[in-house]
């Protein structure tokens, strides 16, 4: 099969399209013919080995040679212990906890990572959901305890997690302020944002507004800034950020929470098939719609990762796997 591989940390130049053996199917796994895979910030971080936490699986060289966690495709074969899936089933899911490998024509994954794809959902839409939508859902519902009528701030609202978070927050009846680059604001307003702030022109922490819930997807500001604009008994949830900001939240968050009643927490993401299925129901009801910015062929996976890593993506970036035989191999 064809796969995008890398053997050392570095820039997207280390990603190479190669011919490799199909993965070997274990008893509790299914073999999936990949039709689409989304690009996430985790791919960007694992590629570069930055922040340092990205190297926990491999200090000097990558543990996983093929990136890609959010996949959608068709089951080709099943292991003898698989109980709930059959060859021909169309599935999607986050396979980060069972070996990665989505930037390829085929991948093996544990059946518990996979949800059935509805016939009316495209493979590209399905690949958009697992990490991004589940992170948004868990951040708002589980950590944030979002309630109707709350004022919610989403920092970094224009990417994959943010566009899902905006839709989910509006579903709960929240008043949502989105922060991102200028070129993403019109999209966010069209999606239902009540306010949209260009971080390069306005400092949201200095506008005199306060919020019951803050979802911080990019983690690029001091926790002190967020504490200042958080209402009493409000909740701040960090979804991602630099190692410095993550450590700051881990150390200072509990100290802030006790005297003020303000909850300052880090989302501990848990891939969850039940959450994937719930989000599928929302999709079927027309309540949430994946925002797909660009589609790339497998041969251009490096360009897809670069585009996302530079912060240009409006919603999701998807790699479409065409299963053609005329791709050039490096």
PDB file of C-alpha atoms in Angstrom:
ATOM      1  CA  UNK A   1       0.000   0.000   0.000  1.00  0.00           C
ATOM      2  CA  UNK A   2       0.968   3.668  -0.225  1.00  0.00           C
ATOM      3  CA  UNK A   3       1.550   5.650   2.952  1.00  0.00           C
ATOM      4  CA  UNK A   4       3.037   8.945   4.082  1.00  0.00           C
ATOM      5  CA  UNK A   5       5.929   8.096   6.392  1.00  0.00           C
ATOM      6  CA  UNK A   6       8.600   9.828   8.436  1.00  0.00           C
ATOM      7  CA  UNK A   7      11.525   8.440  10.394  1.00  0.00           C
ATOM      8  CA  UNK A   8      12.800  11.537  12.188  1.00  0.00           C
ATOM      9  CA  UNK A   9      11.398  14.696  13.717  1.00  0.00           C
ATOM     10  CA  UNK A  10      11.483  17.753  11.505  1.00  0.00           C
ATOM     11  CA  UNK A  11       9.582  19.896   9.046  1.00  0.00           C
ATOM     12  CA  UNK A  12       7.060  18.600   6.523  1.00  0.00           C
ATOM     13  CA  UNK A  13      10.015  17.876   4.229  1.00  0.00           C
ATOM     14  CA  UNK A  14      10.628  14.635   6.158  1.00  0.00           C
ATOM     15  CA  UNK A  15       7.195  13.308   5.121  1.00  0.00           C
ATOM     16  CA  UNK A  16       7.593  10.927   2.180  1.00  0.00           C
ATOM     17  CA  UNK A  17       5.126   8.933   0.101  1.00  0.00           C
ATOM     18  CA  UNK A  18       6.314   5.322   0.123  1.00  0.00           C
ATOM     19  CA  UNK A  19       5.219   1.821  -0.789  1.00  0.00           C
ATOM     20  CA  UNK A  20       4.947  -0.341   2.357  1.00  0.00           C
ATOM     21  CA  UNK A  21       3.325  -3.569   3.437  1.00  0.00           C
ATOM     22  CA  UNK A  22      -0.292  -3.521   4.529  1.00  0.00           C
ATOM     23  CA  UNK A  23      -0.623  -3.625   8.328  1.00  0.00           C
ATOM     24  CA  UNK A  24      -1.083  -7.040   9.915  1.00  0.00           C
ATOM     25  CA  UNK A  25      -4.553  -7.623  11.328  1.00  0.00           C
ATOM     26  CA  UNK A  26      -4.804  -8.616  15.015  1.00  0.00           C
ATOM     27  CA  UNK A  27      -7.648 -10.689  16.415  1.00  0.00           C
ATOM     28  CA  UNK A  28      -9.445  -7.693  17.962  1.00  0.00           C
ATOM     29  CA  UNK A  29      -8.908  -5.348  15.016  1.00  0.00           C
ATOM     30  CA  UNK A  30     -10.443  -4.542  11.671  1.00  0.00           C
ATOM     31  CA  UNK A  31      -8.573  -3.693   8.473  1.00  0.00           C
ATOM     32  CA  UNK A  32      -9.901  -0.436   7.028  1.00  0.00           C
ATOM     33  CA  UNK A  33      -9.559   0.834   3.481  1.00  0.00           C
ATOM     34  CA  UNK A  34      -9.048   4.515   4.227  1.00  0.00           C
ATOM     35  CA  UNK A  35     -11.049   6.992   2.141  1.00  0.00           C
ATOM     36  CA  UNK A  36     -10.425  10.164   4.166  1.00  0.00           C
ATOM     37  CA  UNK A  37      -8.295  11.272   7.097  1.00  0.00           C
ATOM     38  CA  UNK A  38      -8.274  14.655   8.791  1.00  0.00           C
ATOM     39  CA  UNK A  39      -5.196  16.599   9.828  1.00  0.00           C
ATOM     40  CA  UNK A  40      -4.991  17.670  13.466  1.00  0.00           C
ATOM     41  CA  UNK A  41      -2.632  19.732  15.581  1.00  0.00           C
ATOM     42  CA  UNK A  42      -1.381  16.470  17.071  1.00  0.00           C
ATOM     43  CA  UNK A  43      -0.010  15.496  13.650  1.00  0.00           C
ATOM     44  CA  UNK A  44       1.844  18.812  13.454  1.00  0.00           C
ATOM     45  CA  UNK A  45       3.271  18.369  16.956  1.00  0.00           C
ATOM     46  CA  UNK A  46       4.290  14.724  16.489  1.00  0.00           C
ATOM     47  CA  UNK A  47       5.951  15.584  13.185  1.00  0.00           C
ATOM     48  CA  UNK A  48       8.150  18.242  14.758  1.00  0.00           C
ATOM     49  CA  UNK A  49       8.518  16.643  18.203  1.00  0.00           C
ATOM     50  CA  UNK A  50       7.361  19.955  19.702  1.00  0.00           C
ATOM     51  CA  UNK A  51       6.322  20.625  22.405  1.00  0.00           C
ATOM     52  CA  UNK A  52       8.567  18.151  24.186  1.00  0.00           C
ATOM     53  CA  UNK A  53       5.520  16.234  25.448  1.00  0.00           C
ATOM     54  CA  UNK A  54       5.041  15.098  21.844  1.00  0.00           C
ATOM     55  CA  UNK A  55       8.204  13.012  22.223  1.00  0.00           C
ATOM     56  CA  UNK A  56       6.972  10.935  25.154  1.00  0.00           C
ATOM     57  CA  UNK A  57       6.415   7.978  22.849  1.00  0.00           C
ATOM     58  CA  UNK A  58       9.843   8.338  21.253  1.00  0.00           C
ATOM     59  CA  UNK A  59      12.522  10.595  22.676  1.00  0.00           C
ATOM     60  CA  UNK A  60      14.965  10.581  19.735  1.00  0.00           C
ATOM     61  CA  UNK A  61      12.795   9.363  16.873  1.00  0.00           C
ATOM     62  CA  UNK A  62       9.063   8.952  16.277  1.00  0.00           C
ATOM     63  CA  UNK A  63       7.298   5.970  17.788  1.00  0.00           C
ATOM     64  CA  UNK A  64       4.677   5.974  15.029  1.00  0.00           C
ATOM     65  CA  UNK A  65       6.036   6.240  11.494  1.00  0.00           C
ATOM     66  CA  UNK A  66       2.661   7.045   9.912  1.00  0.00           C
ATOM     67  CA  UNK A  67       0.650   9.991  11.241  1.00  0.00           C
ATOM     68  CA  UNK A  68      -3.111  10.399  11.025  1.00  0.00           C
ATOM     69  CA  UNK A  69      -5.640   9.564  13.726  1.00  0.00           C
ATOM     70  CA  UNK A  70      -9.088  10.627  12.487  1.00  0.00           C
ATOM     71  CA  UNK A  71      -9.992   8.229   9.726  1.00  0.00           C
ATOM     72  CA  UNK A  72     -13.023   7.242   7.702  1.00  0.00           C
ATOM     73  CA  UNK A  73     -13.238   4.271   5.407  1.00  0.00           C
ATOM     74  CA  UNK A  74     -14.623   0.826   4.679  1.00  0.00           C
ATOM     75  CA  UNK A  75     -13.942  -2.374   6.614  1.00  0.00           C
ATOM     76  CA  UNK A  76     -11.990  -4.811   4.428  1.00  0.00           C
ATOM     77  CA  UNK A  77     -11.452  -7.637   6.914  1.00  0.00           C
ATOM     78  CA  UNK A  78     -12.056  -8.404  10.595  1.00  0.00           C
ATOM     79  CA  UNK A  79     -10.139 -10.280  13.289  1.00  0.00           C
ATOM     80  CA  UNK A  80     -11.688 -13.381  14.819  1.00  0.00           C
ATOM     81  CA  UNK A  81     -12.534 -11.582  18.087  1.00  0.00           C
ATOM     82  CA  UNK A  82     -14.371  -8.677  16.433  1.00  0.00           C
ATOM     83  CA  UNK A  83     -18.059  -8.770  17.372  1.00  0.00           C
ATOM     84  CA  UNK A  84     -19.755  -5.611  16.126  1.00  0.00           C
ATOM     85  CA  UNK A  85     -18.355  -4.885  12.655  1.00  0.00           C
ATOM     86  CA  UNK A  86     -18.467  -6.705   9.334  1.00  0.00           C
ATOM     87  CA  UNK A  87     -16.591  -6.419   6.038  1.00  0.00           C
ATOM     88  CA  UNK A  88     -18.217  -3.705   3.981  1.00  0.00           C
ATOM     89  CA  UNK A  89     -19.208  -1.535   6.956  1.00  0.00           C
ATOM     90  CA  UNK A  90     -18.399   2.136   6.512  1.00  0.00           C
ATOM     91  CA  UNK A  91     -16.780   3.451   9.684  1.00  0.00           C
ATOM     92  CA  UNK A  92     -14.947   6.398  11.202  1.00  0.00           C
ATOM     93  CA  UNK A  93     -13.098   7.126  14.427  1.00  0.00           C
ATOM     94  CA  UNK A  94     -10.066   8.346  16.320  1.00  0.00           C
ATOM     95  CA  UNK A  95      -7.371   5.661  16.219  1.00  0.00           C
ATOM     96  CA  UNK A  96      -4.722   7.642  18.136  1.00  0.00           C
ATOM     97  CA  UNK A  97      -4.964   5.275  21.107  1.00  0.00           C
ATOM     98  CA  UNK A  98      -4.483   2.162  19.006  1.00  0.00           C
ATOM     99  CA  UNK A  99      -1.528   3.009  16.806  1.00  0.00           C
ATOM    100  CA  UNK A 100      -2.203   5.971  14.466  1.00  0.00           C
ATOM    101  CA  UNK A 101      -1.417   5.202  10.800  1.00  0.00           C
ATOM    102  CA  UNK A 102      -4.233   7.056   9.015  1.00  0.00           C
ATOM    103  CA  UNK A 103      -2.055   8.737   6.345  1.00  0.00           C
ATOM    104  CA  UNK A 104      -2.192   5.547   4.298  1.00  0.00           C
ATOM    105  CA  UNK A 105      -4.374   3.504   1.998  1.00  0.00           C
ATOM    106  CA  UNK A 106      -5.062   0.941   4.731  1.00  0.00           C
ATOM    107  CA  UNK A 107      -4.905   0.901   8.514  1.00  0.00           C
ATOM    108  CA  UNK A 108      -5.796  -1.508  11.302  1.00  0.00           C
ATOM    109  CA  UNK A 109      -7.730  -0.333  14.352  1.00  0.00           C
ATOM    110  CA  UNK A 110      -9.515  -1.739  17.390  1.00  0.00           C
ATOM    111  CA  UNK A 111     -13.245  -2.006  16.768  1.00  0.00           C
ATOM    112  CA  UNK A 112     -13.962   0.020  19.927  1.00  0.00           C
ATOM    113  CA  UNK A 113     -12.431   3.083  18.279  1.00  0.00           C
ATOM    114  CA  UNK A 114     -14.896   3.012  15.407  1.00  0.00           C
ATOM    115  CA  UNK A 115     -18.435   4.219  14.801  1.00  0.00           C
ATOM    116  CA  UNK A 116     -20.657   3.347  11.877  1.00  0.00           C
ATOM    117  CA  UNK A 117     -20.840   6.104   9.266  1.00  0.00           C
ATOM    118  CA  UNK A 118     -24.361   7.040   8.177  1.00  0.00           C
ATOM    119  CA  UNK A 119     -24.944   6.638   4.420  1.00  0.00           C
ATOM    120  CA  UNK A 120     -25.739  10.352   4.053  1.00  0.00           C
ATOM    121  CA  UNK A 121     -22.451  11.403   5.656  1.00  0.00           C
ATOM    122  CA  UNK A 122     -19.479  11.624   3.318  1.00  0.00           C
ATOM    123  CA  UNK A 123     -16.150  10.067   4.255  1.00  0.00           C
ATOM    124  CA  UNK A 124     -14.672  13.579   4.401  1.00  0.00           C
ATOM    125  CA  UNK A 125     -17.359  14.757   6.829  1.00  0.00           C
ATOM    126  CA  UNK A 126     -16.912  11.653   8.957  1.00  0.00           C
ATOM    127  CA  UNK A 127     -13.144  12.124   9.196  1.00  0.00           C
ATOM    128  CA  UNK A 128     -13.759  15.676  10.435  1.00  0.00           C
ATOM    129  CA  UNK A 129     -15.586  14.605  13.577  1.00  0.00           C
ATOM    130  CA  UNK A 130     -13.581  12.358  15.932  1.00  0.00           C
ATOM    131  CA  UNK A 131     -10.970  14.544  17.652  1.00  0.00           C
ATOM    132  CA  UNK A 132     -12.211  18.024  16.818  1.00  0.00           C
ATOM    133  CA  UNK A 133     -15.898  17.597  17.580  1.00  0.00           C
ATOM    134  CA  UNK A 134     -15.329  15.325  20.578  1.00  0.00           C
ATOM    135  CA  UNK A 135     -12.817  17.785  22.066  1.00  0.00           C
ATOM    136  CA  UNK A 136     -15.344  20.588  21.643  1.00  0.00           C
ATOM    137  CA  UNK A 137     -18.126  18.519  23.168  1.00  0.00           C
ATOM    138  CA  UNK A 138     -16.088  17.314  26.146  1.00  0.00           C
ATOM    139  CA  UNK A 139     -14.681  20.778  26.785  1.00  0.00           C
ATOM    140  CA  UNK A 140     -18.055  22.511  26.804  1.00  0.00           C
ATOM    141  CA  UNK A 141     -20.332  19.821  28.217  1.00  0.00           C
ATOM    142  CA  UNK A 142     -18.129  17.786  30.547  1.00  0.00           C
ATOM    143  CA  UNK A 143     -15.515  20.252  31.837  1.00  0.00           C
ATOM    144  CA  UNK A 144     -17.410  23.458  31.171  1.00  0.00           C
ATOM    145  CA  UNK A 145     -20.888  22.333  32.306  1.00  0.00           C
ATOM    146  CA  UNK A 146     -22.318  24.713  29.730  1.00  0.00           C
ATOM    147  CA  UNK A 147     -25.792  26.113  30.426  1.00  0.00           C
ATOM    148  CA  UNK A 148     -28.384  28.011  28.450  1.00  0.00           C
ATOM    149  CA  UNK A 149     -27.880  31.766  28.372  1.00  0.00           C
ATOM    150  CA  UNK A 150     -24.238  31.727  29.431  1.00  0.00           C
ATOM    151  CA  UNK A 151     -21.726  34.082  27.899  1.00  0.00           C
ATOM    152  CA  UNK A 152     -19.059  31.869  26.331  1.00  0.00           C
ATOM    153  CA  UNK A 153     -15.675  32.898  24.907  1.00  0.00           C
ATOM    154  CA  UNK A 154     -13.933  30.594  22.427  1.00  0.00           C
ATOM    155  CA  UNK A 155     -10.274  31.497  21.923  1.00  0.00           C
ATOM    156  CA  UNK A 156      -9.098  30.057  18.598  1.00  0.00           C
ATOM    157  CA  UNK A 157     -12.609  29.555  17.247  1.00  0.00           C
ATOM    158  CA  UNK A 158     -11.802  29.362  13.545  1.00  0.00           C
ATOM    159  CA  UNK A 159     -10.154  25.940  13.401  1.00  0.00           C
ATOM    160  CA  UNK A 160     -11.542  22.430  13.588  1.00  0.00           C
ATOM    161  CA  UNK A 161     -12.305  22.308  17.318  1.00  0.00           C
ATOM    162  CA  UNK A 162     -13.497  25.904  17.368  1.00  0.00           C
ATOM    163  CA  UNK A 163     -16.021  25.604  14.554  1.00  0.00           C
ATOM    164  CA  UNK A 164     -17.577  22.585  16.239  1.00  0.00           C
ATOM    165  CA  UNK A 165     -17.466  24.332  19.633  1.00  0.00           C
ATOM    166  CA  UNK A 166     -19.332  27.338  18.245  1.00  0.00           C
ATOM    167  CA  UNK A 167     -22.109  25.144  16.881  1.00  0.00           C
ATOM    168  CA  UNK A 168     -22.383  23.107  20.089  1.00  0.00           C
ATOM    169  CA  UNK A 169     -22.423  26.228  22.278  1.00  0.00           C
ATOM    170  CA  UNK A 170     -25.217  27.743  20.166  1.00  0.00           C
ATOM    171  CA  UNK A 171     -27.092  24.451  20.442  1.00  0.00           C
ATOM    172  CA  UNK A 172     -27.038  24.952  24.235  1.00  0.00           C
ATOM    173  CA  UNK A 173     -28.368  28.492  23.813  1.00  0.00           C
ATOM    174  CA  UNK A 174     -25.173  30.330  24.769  1.00  0.00           C
ATOM    175  CA  UNK A 175     -24.110  33.817  23.758  1.00  0.00           C
ATOM    176  CA  UNK A 176     -20.797  33.158  22.016  1.00  0.00           C
ATOM    177  CA  UNK A 177     -17.821  35.427  21.446  1.00  0.00           C
ATOM    178  CA  UNK A 178     -15.205  34.040  19.054  1.00  0.00           C
ATOM    179  CA  UNK A 179     -11.545  35.085  18.882  1.00  0.00           C
ATOM    180  CA  UNK A 180      -9.333  34.340  15.882  1.00  0.00           C
ATOM    181  CA  UNK A 181      -7.623  35.836  12.826  1.00  0.00           C
ATOM    182  CA  UNK A 182      -9.374  38.545  10.816  1.00  0.00           C
ATOM    183  CA  UNK A 183      -9.834  36.319   7.763  1.00  0.00           C
ATOM    184  CA  UNK A 184     -11.888  33.821   9.786  1.00  0.00           C
ATOM    185  CA  UNK A 185     -14.316  36.248  11.441  1.00  0.00           C
ATOM    186  CA  UNK A 186     -16.894  36.499   8.646  1.00  0.00           C
ATOM    187  CA  UNK A 187     -17.161  32.719   8.591  1.00  0.00           C
ATOM    188  CA  UNK A 188     -17.703  32.610  12.362  1.00  0.00           C
ATOM    189  CA  UNK A 189     -20.354  35.324  12.267  1.00  0.00           C
ATOM    190  CA  UNK A 190     -22.132  33.507   9.439  1.00  0.00           C
ATOM    191  CA  UNK A 191     -22.114  30.368  11.581  1.00  0.00           C
ATOM    192  CA  UNK A 192     -23.908  32.149  14.416  1.00  0.00           C
ATOM    193  CA  UNK A 193     -21.245  33.795  16.570  1.00  0.00           C
ATOM    194  CA  UNK A 194     -22.718  36.726  18.506  1.00  0.00           C
ATOM    195  CA  UNK A 195     -19.400  38.580  18.497  1.00  0.00           C
ATOM    196  CA  UNK A 196     -16.124  37.970  16.663  1.00  0.00           C
ATOM    197  CA  UNK A 197     -12.801  39.528  17.671  1.00  0.00           C
ATOM    198  CA  UNK A 198      -9.652  39.873  15.605  1.00  0.00           C
ATOM    199  CA  UNK A 199      -6.919  39.177  18.149  1.00  0.00           C
ATOM    200  CA  UNK A 200      -4.414  41.215  16.137  1.00  0.00           C
ATOM    201  CA  UNK A 201      -6.557  44.359  16.434  1.00  0.00           C
ATOM    202  CA  UNK A 202      -8.312  43.992  19.790  1.00  0.00           C
ATOM    203  CA  UNK A 203      -7.291  42.535  23.132  1.00  0.00           C
ATOM    204  CA  UNK A 204     -10.307  40.583  24.332  1.00  0.00           C
ATOM    205  CA  UNK A 205      -8.932  40.592  27.880  1.00  0.00           C
ATOM    206  CA  UNK A 206      -9.055  44.405  27.924  1.00  0.00           C
ATOM    207  CA  UNK A 207     -12.571  44.962  26.525  1.00  0.00           C
ATOM    208  CA  UNK A 208     -14.309  44.959  29.898  1.00  0.00           C
ATOM    209  CA  UNK A 209     -16.390  41.872  29.067  1.00  0.00           C
ATOM    210  CA  UNK A 210     -16.669  38.886  31.360  1.00  0.00           C
ATOM    211  CA  UNK A 211     -17.764  35.322  30.700  1.00  0.00           C
ATOM    212  CA  UNK A 212     -19.263  32.346  32.514  1.00  0.00           C
ATOM    213  CA  UNK A 213     -17.326  29.874  30.378  1.00  0.00           C
ATOM    214  CA  UNK A 214     -14.077  30.200  28.419  1.00  0.00           C
ATOM    215  CA  UNK A 215     -12.900  27.491  26.028  1.00  0.00           C
ATOM    216  CA  UNK A 216      -9.225  28.131  25.242  1.00  0.00           C
ATOM    217  CA  UNK A 217      -8.247  26.075  22.225  1.00  0.00           C
ATOM    218  CA  UNK A 218      -4.900  27.677  21.424  1.00  0.00           C
ATOM    219  CA  UNK A 219      -3.487  28.405  24.905  1.00  0.00           C
ATOM    220  CA  UNK A 220      -1.555  31.480  23.820  1.00  0.00           C
ATOM    221  CA  UNK A 221      -2.374  33.806  26.719  1.00  0.00           C
ATOM    222  CA  UNK A 222      -1.517  33.888  30.395  1.00  0.00           C
ATOM    223  CA  UNK A 223      -3.955  32.219  32.740  1.00  0.00           C
ATOM    224  CA  UNK A 224      -4.020  35.529  34.650  1.00  0.00           C
ATOM    225  CA  UNK A 225      -5.679  37.195  31.642  1.00  0.00           C
ATOM    226  CA  UNK A 226      -8.434  34.618  31.593  1.00  0.00           C
ATOM    227  CA  UNK A 227      -8.956  34.707  35.340  1.00  0.00           C
ATOM    228  CA  UNK A 228      -9.549  38.451  35.131  1.00  0.00           C
ATOM    229  CA  UNK A 229     -12.401  38.131  32.607  1.00  0.00           C
ATOM    230  CA  UNK A 230     -14.001  35.054  34.171  1.00  0.00           C
ATOM    231  CA  UNK A 231     -17.161  35.632  36.195  1.00  0.00           C
ATOM    232  CA  UNK A 232     -17.330  34.469  39.819  1.00  0.00           C
ATOM    233  CA  UNK A 233     -17.891  30.698  39.779  1.00  0.00           C
ATOM    234  CA  UNK A 234     -17.121  30.727  36.050  1.00  0.00           C
ATOM    235  CA  UNK A 235     -15.142  28.006  34.292  1.00  0.00           C
ATOM    236  CA  UNK A 236     -12.010  28.184  32.151  1.00  0.00           C
ATOM    237  CA  UNK A 237     -11.132  25.077  30.107  1.00  0.00           C
ATOM    238  CA  UNK A 238      -7.780  24.775  28.328  1.00  0.00           C
ATOM    239  CA  UNK A 239      -7.993  22.471  25.326  1.00  0.00           C
ATOM    240  CA  UNK A 240      -4.510  23.069  23.892  1.00  0.00           C
ATOM    241  CA  UNK A 241      -1.508  25.325  24.185  1.00  0.00           C
ATOM    242  CA  UNK A 242       2.215  25.643  24.627  1.00  0.00           C
ATOM    243  CA  UNK A 243       4.002  23.599  27.288  1.00  0.00           C
ATOM    244  CA  UNK A 244       4.607  26.795  29.264  1.00  0.00           C
ATOM    245  CA  UNK A 245       0.884  27.644  29.340  1.00  0.00           C
ATOM    246  CA  UNK A 246      -0.117  24.076  30.142  1.00  0.00           C
ATOM    247  CA  UNK A 247       2.266  23.968  33.118  1.00  0.00           C
ATOM    248  CA  UNK A 248       1.058  27.396  34.236  1.00  0.00           C
ATOM    249  CA  UNK A 249      -2.539  26.174  34.244  1.00  0.00           C
ATOM    250  CA  UNK A 250      -1.617  22.956  36.046  1.00  0.00           C
ATOM    251  CA  UNK A 251       0.224  24.835  38.798  1.00  0.00           C
ATOM    252  CA  UNK A 252      -1.859  27.992  39.157  1.00  0.00           C
ATOM    253  CA  UNK A 253      -5.317  26.708  38.268  1.00  0.00           C
ATOM    254  CA  UNK A 254      -5.991  24.948  41.591  1.00  0.00           C
ATOM    255  CA  UNK A 255      -4.689  27.969  43.523  1.00  0.00           C
ATOM    256  CA  UNK A 256      -7.088  30.275  41.675  1.00  0.00           C
ATOM    257  CA  UNK A 257     -10.049  27.948  42.042  1.00  0.00           C
ATOM    258  CA  UNK A 258     -10.142  27.652  45.841  1.00  0.00           C
ATOM    259  CA  UNK A 259     -10.458  31.299  46.976  1.00  0.00           C
ATOM    260  CA  UNK A 260     -12.436  32.683  44.029  1.00  0.00           C
ATOM    261  CA  UNK A 261     -14.687  29.803  43.066  1.00  0.00           C
ATOM    262  CA  UNK A 262     -13.467  30.154  39.488  1.00  0.00           C
ATOM    263  CA  UNK A 263     -12.639  26.797  37.959  1.00  0.00           C
ATOM    264  CA  UNK A 264      -9.414  26.748  35.917  1.00  0.00           C
ATOM    265  CA  UNK A 265      -8.902  23.331  34.323  1.00  0.00           C
ATOM    266  CA  UNK A 266      -7.193  21.450  31.486  1.00  0.00           C
ATOM    267  CA  UNK A 267      -9.294  19.151  29.345  1.00  0.00           C
ATOM    268  CA  UNK A 268      -8.058  15.584  29.498  1.00  0.00           C
ATOM    269  CA  UNK A 269      -9.290  14.320  26.153  1.00  0.00           C
ATOM    270  CA  UNK A 270     -10.643  10.795  26.018  1.00  0.00           C
ATOM    271  CA  UNK A 271     -11.442   9.243  22.624  1.00  0.00           C
ATOM    272  CA  UNK A 272     -15.020   8.134  23.060  1.00  0.00           C
ATOM    273  CA  UNK A 273     -17.186   6.148  20.669  1.00  0.00           C
ATOM    274  CA  UNK A 274     -20.355   7.158  22.535  1.00  0.00           C
ATOM    275  CA  UNK A 275     -19.507  10.822  21.965  1.00  0.00           C
ATOM    276  CA  UNK A 276     -18.812  10.085  18.284  1.00  0.00           C
ATOM    277  CA  UNK A 277     -22.233   8.441  18.024  1.00  0.00           C
ATOM    278  CA  UNK A 278     -23.934  11.379  19.760  1.00  0.00           C
ATOM    279  CA  UNK A 279     -22.283  13.823  17.370  1.00  0.00           C
ATOM    280  CA  UNK A 280     -23.395  11.636  14.469  1.00  0.00           C
ATOM    281  CA  UNK A 281     -26.970  12.068  15.687  1.00  0.00           C
ATOM    282  CA  UNK A 282     -26.484  15.846  15.759  1.00  0.00           C
ATOM    283  CA  UNK A 283     -25.147  15.691  12.217  1.00  0.00           C
ATOM    284  CA  UNK A 284     -28.120  13.634  11.049  1.00  0.00           C
ATOM    285  CA  UNK A 285     -30.463  16.162  12.646  1.00  0.00           C
ATOM    286  CA  UNK A 286     -28.673  18.989  10.827  1.00  0.00           C
ATOM    287  CA  UNK A 287     -27.619  20.576  14.122  1.00  0.00           C
ATOM    288  CA  UNK A 288     -23.884  20.468  13.453  1.00  0.00           C
ATOM    289  CA  UNK A 289     -22.124  20.606  10.107  1.00  0.00           C
ATOM    290  CA  UNK A 290     -18.391  19.918   9.662  1.00  0.00           C
ATOM    291  CA  UNK A 291     -16.610  22.921   8.206  1.00  0.00           C
ATOM    292  CA  UNK A 292     -14.099  21.653   5.642  1.00  0.00           C
ATOM    293  CA  UNK A 293     -11.634  24.220   4.365  1.00  0.00           C
ATOM    294  CA  UNK A 294      -9.430  22.237   1.966  1.00  0.00           C
ATOM    295  CA  UNK A 295      -9.097  18.771   0.515  1.00  0.00           C
ATOM    296  CA  UNK A 296      -5.700  17.302  -0.425  1.00  0.00           C
ATOM    297  CA  UNK A 297      -4.750  14.028  -2.118  1.00  0.00           C
ATOM    298  CA  UNK A 298      -2.571  11.615  -0.162  1.00  0.00           C
ATOM    299  CA  UNK A 299       0.431  12.610  -2.259  1.00  0.00           C
ATOM    300  CA  UNK A 300       0.070  16.193  -0.961  1.00  0.00           C
ATOM    301  CA  UNK A 301      -0.256  15.268   2.717  1.00  0.00           C
ATOM    302  CA  UNK A 302       2.829  17.345   3.586  1.00  0.00           C
ATOM    303  CA  UNK A 303       1.138  20.431   2.148  1.00  0.00           C
ATOM    304  CA  UNK A 304      -1.985  19.694   4.194  1.00  0.00           C
ATOM    305  CA  UNK A 305       0.003  19.413   7.414  1.00  0.00           C
ATOM    306  CA  UNK A 306       1.922  22.612   6.628  1.00  0.00           C
ATOM    307  CA  UNK A 307      -1.271  24.542   5.901  1.00  0.00           C
ATOM    308  CA  UNK A 308      -2.809  23.511   9.210  1.00  0.00           C
ATOM    309  CA  UNK A 309       0.409  23.995  11.183  1.00  0.00           C
ATOM    310  CA  UNK A 310       0.722  27.581   9.970  1.00  0.00           C
ATOM    311  CA  UNK A 311      -2.735  28.353  11.357  1.00  0.00           C
ATOM    312  CA  UNK A 312      -4.518  29.034   8.065  1.00  0.00           C
ATOM    313  CA  UNK A 313      -7.261  26.424   8.337  1.00  0.00           C
ATOM    314  CA  UNK A 314     -10.859  27.607   8.491  1.00  0.00           C
ATOM    315  CA  UNK A 315     -12.346  24.514  10.057  1.00  0.00           C
ATOM    316  CA  UNK A 316     -10.926  21.162   9.026  1.00  0.00           C
ATOM    317  CA  UNK A 317      -8.252  20.078   6.545  1.00  0.00           C
ATOM    318  CA  UNK A 318      -8.886  16.678   4.980  1.00  0.00           C
ATOM    319  CA  UNK A 319      -6.705  14.245   3.060  1.00  0.00           C
ATOM    320  CA  UNK A 320      -8.705  12.244   0.522  1.00  0.00           C
ATOM    321  CA  UNK A 321      -7.305   8.806  -0.291  1.00  0.00           C
ATOM    322  CA  UNK A 322      -8.236   7.937  -3.877  1.00  0.00           C
ATOM    323  CA  UNK A 323      -6.635   4.465  -4.139  1.00  0.00           C
ATOM    324  CA  UNK A 324      -5.143   5.188  -7.517  1.00  0.00           C
ATOM    325  CA  UNK A 325      -2.045   3.434  -8.799  1.00  0.00           C
ATOM    326  CA  UNK A 326      -0.395   6.382 -10.540  1.00  0.00           C
ATOM    327  CA  UNK A 327       1.034   8.207  -7.544  1.00  0.00           C
ATOM    328  CA  UNK A 328       4.772   8.766  -7.730  1.00  0.00           C
ATOM    329  CA  UNK A 329       6.789   7.159  -4.945  1.00  0.00           C
ATOM    330  CA  UNK A 330       9.807   8.792  -3.310  1.00  0.00           C
TER     331      UNK A 330
END
